[in-house]
Coordinates of C-alpha atoms in Angstrom, one line a residue:
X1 CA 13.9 -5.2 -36.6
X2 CA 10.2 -5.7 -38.0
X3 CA 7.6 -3.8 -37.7
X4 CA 4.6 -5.5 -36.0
X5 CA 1.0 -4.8 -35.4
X6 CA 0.1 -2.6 -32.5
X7 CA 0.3 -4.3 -29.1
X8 CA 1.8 -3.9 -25.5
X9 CA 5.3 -5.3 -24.7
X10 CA 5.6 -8.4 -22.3
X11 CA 4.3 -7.4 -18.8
X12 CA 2.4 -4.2 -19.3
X13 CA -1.0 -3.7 -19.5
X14 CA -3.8 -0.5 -20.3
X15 CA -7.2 0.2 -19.8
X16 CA -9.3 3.2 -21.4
X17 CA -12.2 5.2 -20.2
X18 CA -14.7 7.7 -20.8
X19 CA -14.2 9.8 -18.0
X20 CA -16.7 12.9 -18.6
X21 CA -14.0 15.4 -20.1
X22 CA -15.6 14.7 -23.7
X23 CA -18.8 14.8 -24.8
X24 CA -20.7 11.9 -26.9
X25 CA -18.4 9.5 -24.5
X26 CA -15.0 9.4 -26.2
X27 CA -12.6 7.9 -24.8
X28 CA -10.9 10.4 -22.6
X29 CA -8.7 8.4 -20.0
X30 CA -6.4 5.7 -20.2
X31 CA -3.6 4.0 -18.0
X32 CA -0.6 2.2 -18.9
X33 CA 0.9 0.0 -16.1
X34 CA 3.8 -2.7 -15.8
X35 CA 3.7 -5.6 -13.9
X36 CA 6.9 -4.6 -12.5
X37 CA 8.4 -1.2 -12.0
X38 CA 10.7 0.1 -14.5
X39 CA 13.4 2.2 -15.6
X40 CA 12.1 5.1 -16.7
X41 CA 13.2 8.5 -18.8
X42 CA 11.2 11.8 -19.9
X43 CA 12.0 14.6 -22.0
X44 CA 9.4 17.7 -21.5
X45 CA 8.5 21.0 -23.2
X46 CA 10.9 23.7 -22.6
X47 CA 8.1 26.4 -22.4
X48 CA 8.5 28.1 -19.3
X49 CA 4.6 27.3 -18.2
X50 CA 4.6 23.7 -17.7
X51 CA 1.7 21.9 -16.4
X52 CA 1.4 20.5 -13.5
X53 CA 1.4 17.0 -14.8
X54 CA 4.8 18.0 -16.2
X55 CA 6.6 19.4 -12.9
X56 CA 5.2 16.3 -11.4
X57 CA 6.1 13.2 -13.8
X58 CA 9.6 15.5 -14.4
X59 CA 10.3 15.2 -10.3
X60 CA 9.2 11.6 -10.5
X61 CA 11.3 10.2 -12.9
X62 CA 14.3 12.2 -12.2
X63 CA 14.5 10.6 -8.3
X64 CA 15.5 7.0 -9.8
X65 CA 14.5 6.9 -12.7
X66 CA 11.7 4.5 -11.9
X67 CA 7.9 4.3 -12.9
X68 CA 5.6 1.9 -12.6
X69 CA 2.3 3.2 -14.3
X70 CA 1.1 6.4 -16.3
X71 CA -2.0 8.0 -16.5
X72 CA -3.1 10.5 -19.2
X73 CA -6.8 12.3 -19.8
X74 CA -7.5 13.8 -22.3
X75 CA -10.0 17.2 -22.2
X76 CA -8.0 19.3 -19.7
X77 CA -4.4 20.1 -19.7
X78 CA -4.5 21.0 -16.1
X79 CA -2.1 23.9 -16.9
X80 CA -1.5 27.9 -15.9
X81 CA -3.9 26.2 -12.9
X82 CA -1.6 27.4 -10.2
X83 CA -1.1 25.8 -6.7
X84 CA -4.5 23.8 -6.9
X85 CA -3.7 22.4 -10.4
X86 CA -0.5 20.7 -8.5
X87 CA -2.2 19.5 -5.7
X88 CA -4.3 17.7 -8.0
X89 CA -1.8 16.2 -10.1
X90 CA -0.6 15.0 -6.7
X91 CA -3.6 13.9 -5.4
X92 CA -4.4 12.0 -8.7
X93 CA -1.3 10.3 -8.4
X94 CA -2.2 9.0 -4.9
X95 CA -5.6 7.9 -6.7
X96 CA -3.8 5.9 -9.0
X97 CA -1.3 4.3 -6.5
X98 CA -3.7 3.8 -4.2
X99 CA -5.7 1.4 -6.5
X100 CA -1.9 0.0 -7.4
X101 CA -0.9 -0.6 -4.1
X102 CA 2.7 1.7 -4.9
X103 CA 4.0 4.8 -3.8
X104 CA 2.4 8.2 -5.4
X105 CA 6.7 8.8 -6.9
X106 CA 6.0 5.5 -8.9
X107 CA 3.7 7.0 -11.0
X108 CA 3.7 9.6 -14.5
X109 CA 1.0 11.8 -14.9
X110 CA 0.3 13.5 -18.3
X111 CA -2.7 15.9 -19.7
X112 CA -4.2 17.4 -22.0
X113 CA -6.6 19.9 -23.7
X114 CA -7.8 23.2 -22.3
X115 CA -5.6 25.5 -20.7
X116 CA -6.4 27.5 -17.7
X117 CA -9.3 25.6 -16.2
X118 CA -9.0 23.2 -12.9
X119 CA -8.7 19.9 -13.3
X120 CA -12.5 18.3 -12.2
X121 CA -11.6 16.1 -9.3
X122 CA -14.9 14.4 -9.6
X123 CA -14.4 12.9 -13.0
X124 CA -10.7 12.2 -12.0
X125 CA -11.8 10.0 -9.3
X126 CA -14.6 8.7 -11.7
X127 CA -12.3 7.3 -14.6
X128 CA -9.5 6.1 -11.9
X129 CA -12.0 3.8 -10.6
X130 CA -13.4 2.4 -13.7
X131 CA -9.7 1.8 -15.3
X132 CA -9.1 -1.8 -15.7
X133 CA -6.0 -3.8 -16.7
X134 CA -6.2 -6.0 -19.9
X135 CA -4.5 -6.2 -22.7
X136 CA -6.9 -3.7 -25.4
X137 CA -4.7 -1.2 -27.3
X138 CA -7.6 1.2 -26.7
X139 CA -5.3 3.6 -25.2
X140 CA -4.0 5.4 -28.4
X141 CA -7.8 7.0 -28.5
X142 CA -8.4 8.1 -24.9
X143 CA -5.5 10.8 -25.3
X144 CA -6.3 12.6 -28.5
X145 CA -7.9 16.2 -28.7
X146 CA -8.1 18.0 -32.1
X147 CA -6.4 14.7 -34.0
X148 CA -8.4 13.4 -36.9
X149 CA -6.5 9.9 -35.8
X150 CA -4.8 7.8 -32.8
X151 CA -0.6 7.7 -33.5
X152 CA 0.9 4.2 -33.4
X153 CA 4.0 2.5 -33.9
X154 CA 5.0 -0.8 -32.4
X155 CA 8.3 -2.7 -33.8
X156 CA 9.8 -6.0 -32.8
X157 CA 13.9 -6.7 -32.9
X158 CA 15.8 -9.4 -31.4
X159 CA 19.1 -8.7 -28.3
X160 CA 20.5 -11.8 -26.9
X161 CA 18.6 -13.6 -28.9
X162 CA 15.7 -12.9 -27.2
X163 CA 12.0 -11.0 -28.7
X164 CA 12.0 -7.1 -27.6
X165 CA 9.3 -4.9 -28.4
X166 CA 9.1 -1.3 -28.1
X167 CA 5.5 0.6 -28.5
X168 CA 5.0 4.0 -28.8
X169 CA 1.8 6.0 -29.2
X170 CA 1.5 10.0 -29.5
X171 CA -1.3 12.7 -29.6
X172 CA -0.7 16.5 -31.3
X173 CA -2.2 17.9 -34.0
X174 CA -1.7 21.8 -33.3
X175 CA 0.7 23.5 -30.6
X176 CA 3.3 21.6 -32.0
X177 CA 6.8 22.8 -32.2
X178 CA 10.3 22.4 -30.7
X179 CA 12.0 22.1 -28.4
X180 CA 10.9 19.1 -26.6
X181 CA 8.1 17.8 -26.3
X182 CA 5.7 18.8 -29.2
X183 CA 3.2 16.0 -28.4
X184 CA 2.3 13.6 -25.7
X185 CA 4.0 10.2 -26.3
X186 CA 4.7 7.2 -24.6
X187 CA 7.2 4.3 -25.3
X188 CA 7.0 1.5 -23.5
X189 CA 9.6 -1.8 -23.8
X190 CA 10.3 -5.4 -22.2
X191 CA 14.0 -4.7 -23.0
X192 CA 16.2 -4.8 -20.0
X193 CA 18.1 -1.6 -19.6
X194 CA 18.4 0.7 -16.9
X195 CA 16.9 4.5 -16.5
X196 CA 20.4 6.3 -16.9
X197 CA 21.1 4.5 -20.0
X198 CA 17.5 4.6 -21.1
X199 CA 17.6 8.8 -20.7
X200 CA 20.8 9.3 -22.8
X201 CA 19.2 7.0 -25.4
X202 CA 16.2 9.2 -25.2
X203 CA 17.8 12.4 -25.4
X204 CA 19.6 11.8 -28.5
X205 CA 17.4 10.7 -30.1
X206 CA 14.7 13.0 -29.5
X207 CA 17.0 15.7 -31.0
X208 CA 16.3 14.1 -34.7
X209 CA 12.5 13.1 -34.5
X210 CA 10.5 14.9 -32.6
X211 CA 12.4 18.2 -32.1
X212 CA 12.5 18.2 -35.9
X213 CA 9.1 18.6 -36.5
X214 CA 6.5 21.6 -36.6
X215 CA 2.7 22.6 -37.0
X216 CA 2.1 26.2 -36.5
X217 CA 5.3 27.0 -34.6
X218 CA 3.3 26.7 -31.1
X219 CA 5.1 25.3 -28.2
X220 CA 2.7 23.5 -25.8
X221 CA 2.9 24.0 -21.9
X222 CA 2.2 20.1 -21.7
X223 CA 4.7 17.9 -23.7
X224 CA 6.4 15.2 -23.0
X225 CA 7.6 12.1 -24.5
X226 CA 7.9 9.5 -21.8
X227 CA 9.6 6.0 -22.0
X228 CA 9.4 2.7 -19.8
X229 CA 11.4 -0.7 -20.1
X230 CA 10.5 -3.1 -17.4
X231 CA 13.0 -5.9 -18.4
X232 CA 10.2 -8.6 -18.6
X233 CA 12.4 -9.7 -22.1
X234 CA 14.9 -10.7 -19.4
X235 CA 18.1 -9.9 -22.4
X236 CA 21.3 -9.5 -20.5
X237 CA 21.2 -5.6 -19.0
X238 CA 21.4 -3.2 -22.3
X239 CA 24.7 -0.8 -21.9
X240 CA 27.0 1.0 -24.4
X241 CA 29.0 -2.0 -24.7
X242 CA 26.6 -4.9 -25.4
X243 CA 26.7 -6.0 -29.3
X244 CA 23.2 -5.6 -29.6
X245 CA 22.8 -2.0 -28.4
X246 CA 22.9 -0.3 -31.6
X247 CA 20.2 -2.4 -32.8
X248 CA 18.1 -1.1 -29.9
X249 CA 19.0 1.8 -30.5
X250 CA 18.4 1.7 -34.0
X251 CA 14.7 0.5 -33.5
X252 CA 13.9 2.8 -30.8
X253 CA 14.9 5.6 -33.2
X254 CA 12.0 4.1 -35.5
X255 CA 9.7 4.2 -33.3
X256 CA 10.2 7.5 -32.2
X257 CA 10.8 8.5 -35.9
X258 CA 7.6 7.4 -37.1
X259 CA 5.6 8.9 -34.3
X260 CA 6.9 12.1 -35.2
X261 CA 6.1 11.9 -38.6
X262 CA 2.4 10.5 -37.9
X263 CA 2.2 14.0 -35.9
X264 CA 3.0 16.5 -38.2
X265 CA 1.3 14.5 -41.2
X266 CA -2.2 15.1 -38.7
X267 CA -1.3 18.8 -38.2
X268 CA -4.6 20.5 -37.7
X269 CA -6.5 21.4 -40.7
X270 CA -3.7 19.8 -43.1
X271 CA -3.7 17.6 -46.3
X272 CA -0.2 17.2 -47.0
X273 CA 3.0 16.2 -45.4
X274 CA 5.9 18.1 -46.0
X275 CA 9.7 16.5 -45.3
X276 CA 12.4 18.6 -46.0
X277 CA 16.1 17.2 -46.6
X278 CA 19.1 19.3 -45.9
X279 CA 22.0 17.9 -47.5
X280 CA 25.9 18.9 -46.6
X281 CA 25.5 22.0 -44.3
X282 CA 28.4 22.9 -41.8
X283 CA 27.5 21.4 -39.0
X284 CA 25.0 19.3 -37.6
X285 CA 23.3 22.1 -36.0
X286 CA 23.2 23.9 -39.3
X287 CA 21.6 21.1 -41.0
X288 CA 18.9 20.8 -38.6
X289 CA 17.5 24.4 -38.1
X290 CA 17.4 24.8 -42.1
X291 CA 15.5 21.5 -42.6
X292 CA 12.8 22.9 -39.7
X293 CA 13.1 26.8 -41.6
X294 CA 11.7 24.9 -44.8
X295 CA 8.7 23.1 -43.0
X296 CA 7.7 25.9 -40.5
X297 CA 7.7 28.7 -42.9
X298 CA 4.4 29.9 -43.4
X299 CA 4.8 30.9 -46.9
X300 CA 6.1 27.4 -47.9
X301 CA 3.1 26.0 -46.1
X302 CA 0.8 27.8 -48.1
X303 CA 2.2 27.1 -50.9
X304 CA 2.2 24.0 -50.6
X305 CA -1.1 24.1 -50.0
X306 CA -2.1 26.0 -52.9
X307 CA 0.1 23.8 -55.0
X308 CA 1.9 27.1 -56.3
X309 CA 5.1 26.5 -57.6
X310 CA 6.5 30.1 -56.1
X311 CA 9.7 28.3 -55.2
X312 CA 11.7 31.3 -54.4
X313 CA 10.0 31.0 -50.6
X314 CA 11.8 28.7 -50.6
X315 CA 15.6 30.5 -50.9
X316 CA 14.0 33.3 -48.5
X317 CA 14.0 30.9 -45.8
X318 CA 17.4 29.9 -46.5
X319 CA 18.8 33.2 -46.3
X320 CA 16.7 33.8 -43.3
X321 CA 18.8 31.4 -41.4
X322 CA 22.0 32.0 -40.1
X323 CA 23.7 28.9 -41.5
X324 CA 26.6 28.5 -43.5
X325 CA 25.6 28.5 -47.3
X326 CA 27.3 28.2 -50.5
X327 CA 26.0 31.3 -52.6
X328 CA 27.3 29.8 -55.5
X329 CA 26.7 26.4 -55.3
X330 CA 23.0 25.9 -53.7
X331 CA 20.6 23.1 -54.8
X332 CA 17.1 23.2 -54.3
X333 CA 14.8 20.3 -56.1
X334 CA 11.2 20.0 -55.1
X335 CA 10.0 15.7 -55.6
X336 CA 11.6 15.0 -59.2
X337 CA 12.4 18.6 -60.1
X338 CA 15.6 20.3 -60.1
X339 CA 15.2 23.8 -59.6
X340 CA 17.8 25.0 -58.8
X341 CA 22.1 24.1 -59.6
X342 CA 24.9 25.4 -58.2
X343 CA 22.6 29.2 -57.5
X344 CA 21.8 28.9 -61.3
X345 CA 17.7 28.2 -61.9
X346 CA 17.5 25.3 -64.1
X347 CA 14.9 24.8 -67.3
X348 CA 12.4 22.8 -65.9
X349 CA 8.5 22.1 -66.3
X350 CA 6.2 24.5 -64.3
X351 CA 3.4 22.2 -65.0
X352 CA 5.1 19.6 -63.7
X353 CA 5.9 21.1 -60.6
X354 CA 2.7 21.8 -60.0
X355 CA 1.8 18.6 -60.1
X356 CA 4.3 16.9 -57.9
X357 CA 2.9 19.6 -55.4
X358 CA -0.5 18.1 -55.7
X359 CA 0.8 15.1 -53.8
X360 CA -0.4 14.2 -50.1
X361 CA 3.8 14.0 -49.5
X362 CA 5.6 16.4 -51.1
X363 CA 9.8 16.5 -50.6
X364 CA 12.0 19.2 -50.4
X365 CA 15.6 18.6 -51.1
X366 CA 18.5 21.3 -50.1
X367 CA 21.7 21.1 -50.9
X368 CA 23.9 24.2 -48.8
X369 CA 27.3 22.8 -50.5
X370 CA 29.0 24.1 -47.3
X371 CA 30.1 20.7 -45.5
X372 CA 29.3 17.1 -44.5
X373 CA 26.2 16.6 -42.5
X374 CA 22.6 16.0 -43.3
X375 CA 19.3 16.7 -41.9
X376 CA 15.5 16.4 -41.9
X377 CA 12.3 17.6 -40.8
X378 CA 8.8 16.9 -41.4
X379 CA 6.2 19.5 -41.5
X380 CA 2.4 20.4 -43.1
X381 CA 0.8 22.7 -45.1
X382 CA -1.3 25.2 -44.0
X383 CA -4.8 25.6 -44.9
X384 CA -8.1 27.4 -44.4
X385 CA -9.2 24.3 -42.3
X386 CA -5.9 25.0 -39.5
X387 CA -7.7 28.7 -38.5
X388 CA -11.4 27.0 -38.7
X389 CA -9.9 25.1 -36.1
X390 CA -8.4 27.5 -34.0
X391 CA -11.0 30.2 -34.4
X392 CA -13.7 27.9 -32.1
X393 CA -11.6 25.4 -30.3
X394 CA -13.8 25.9 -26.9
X395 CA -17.2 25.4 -28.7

């Protein structure tokens, strides 16, 4: 696997418009298409108000698990809209199908931005018919809100000896938490693999990347991490039992990996990134809720922030968890410090702590002594800049 400069896997295409949603015309609608339909797999918020674009793409995909095309503005989440907001979710994926000459099922539909407002039809219809097909990587920009910065990860690996590429690009800067989605992503691949295959990929894997990562502990009613392979690669078909599929596997976890991190590093208002590594918890559940209690507490946020070396917020949210924990045998070290050994606070240099803190990435390293499995999670601080942001986001 290598890791290539951003552009669309063989057989898809994207076009980009300013649709009217945004002011000083941003880029606020894009399209991503395939020349051929393809297999297709979703993963979606759990909050219990989804969006429209949500119920929709969900019911789509989980006929056949076939796409051929999604759309995405950017402005309006079309979401808490009611009975009109899915009629137009519908009717904008006629739009689109019309102009693609496919049925309305073939196509994903994704949103967001405001909640609680109707989607504008008008400006709908507007960017639909202005979307071309080419291949400009413009897309990235059309679907942020509140992010300082488009999300992009694109990575090239070989099956059958054969080129594959897999592509993935994200929005989320704030409302973003577990459990599935946190962001709007889409992944898009010329391997050749079908849609069951392709969902059980993409629900493991989502369970390590981006339902391990957090903003402001904020679950969106509109996220969903979408992913399309339309086989143009032509490999032999990609199954359990093909020698190559753990190396798909193993790049498509990259990609999704590295989108997650780009997400919480662009947490609104932040300046630091936070990862947090759990090391030899009980189980693997254990080791992933204590890795997300480290980078969603608020107090390690701030203090992160602050570059204050109060470490003990950091054993507070460790006891707060219910995992298993040795109580005589716990490690924490923040970058190159040791802090604490086996529940016994080492000598070490404050002033040096406080400097490690004053990194834009700053680690956190557990140790629970309680068993065999690991896990991380990747987080940001928490600054005066996050409520500035929240405090006007409809002006």
């Amino acid at each position: 696997m290598k890791i290539i400069e951003f552009k669309w896997p063989k057989g898809f295409k994207s076009g980009a418009v300013h649709a009217g949603f945004k002011d000083d015309n941003k880029l606020d609608m894009c399209w991503l298409v395939s020349d051929e339909p393809c297999a297709a797999a979703g993963v979606y918020t759990k909050n219990q108000f989804q969006a429209a674009p949500v119920i929709v793409t969900k019911q789509n995909i989980n006929q056949n698990h076939e796409l051929k095309a999604v759309v995405v503005n950017s402005g309006n989440a079309n979401s808490f809209t009611g009975n009109q907001g899915m009629k137009n979710t519908h009717t904008e994926a006629q739009m689109v199908a019309d102009q693609l000459g496919v049925a309305p099922d073939q196509i994903g539909v994704a949103s967001t931005g405001i909640i609680g407002k109707q989607l504008q039809m008008d400006l709908i219809e507007n960017g639909i018919d202005h979307l071309t097909l080419s291949d400009s990587t413009d897309a990235p920009e059309a679907i942020i809100t509140t992010d300082t910065t488009s999300k992009k990860v694109c990575v090239e690996t070989t099956i059958d000896g054969k080129a594959v590429t897999i592509t993935g690009f994200a929005k989320g800067s704030g409302m973003i938490h577990p459990n599935m989605g946190t962001t709007l992503s889409f992944i898009s691949t010329d391997a050749n693999i079908d849609g069951e295959t392709l969902q059980s990929i993409l629900s493991d894997k989502i369970i390590s990347s981006f339902n391990q990562i957090t903003v402001d502990g904020c679950m969106s009613t509109n996220d969903m991490v979408i992913t399309l392979a339309n086989g143009a690669a032509q490999n032999e078909p990609l199954t359990t039992t093909h020698p190559d599929f753990a190396e798909f596997e193993s790049a498509f976890n990259y990609v999704l990996t590295g989108l997650a991190k780009l997400v919480a590093r662009d947490g609104e208002g932040s300046s630091k990134l936070i990862e947090a590594d759990v090391f030899h918890a009980a189980n693997q559940e254990d080791a992933n809720h204590v890795a997300r209690a480290i980078v969603g507490s608020n107090l390690i946020k701030a203090m992160i922030f602050g570059e204050d070396a109060n470490w003990g917020r950091i054993v507070q949210a460790l006891g707060q968890t219910e995992a298993k924990i040795s109580l005589d045998h716990l490690a924490i070290s923040i970058e190159n410090t040791t802090i604490v050994e086996d529940s016994t606070i080492q000598n070490f240099d404050m002033d040096e702590l406080r400097k490690q803190l004053g990194k834009d990435e700053v680690n956190i390293t557990v140790d629970l002594a309680a068993g065999e499995y690991n896990g991380v999670a990747w987080g940001c601080d928490l600054t005066y800049k996050y409520v500035e942001i929240n405090a006007a986001y409809e002006e």
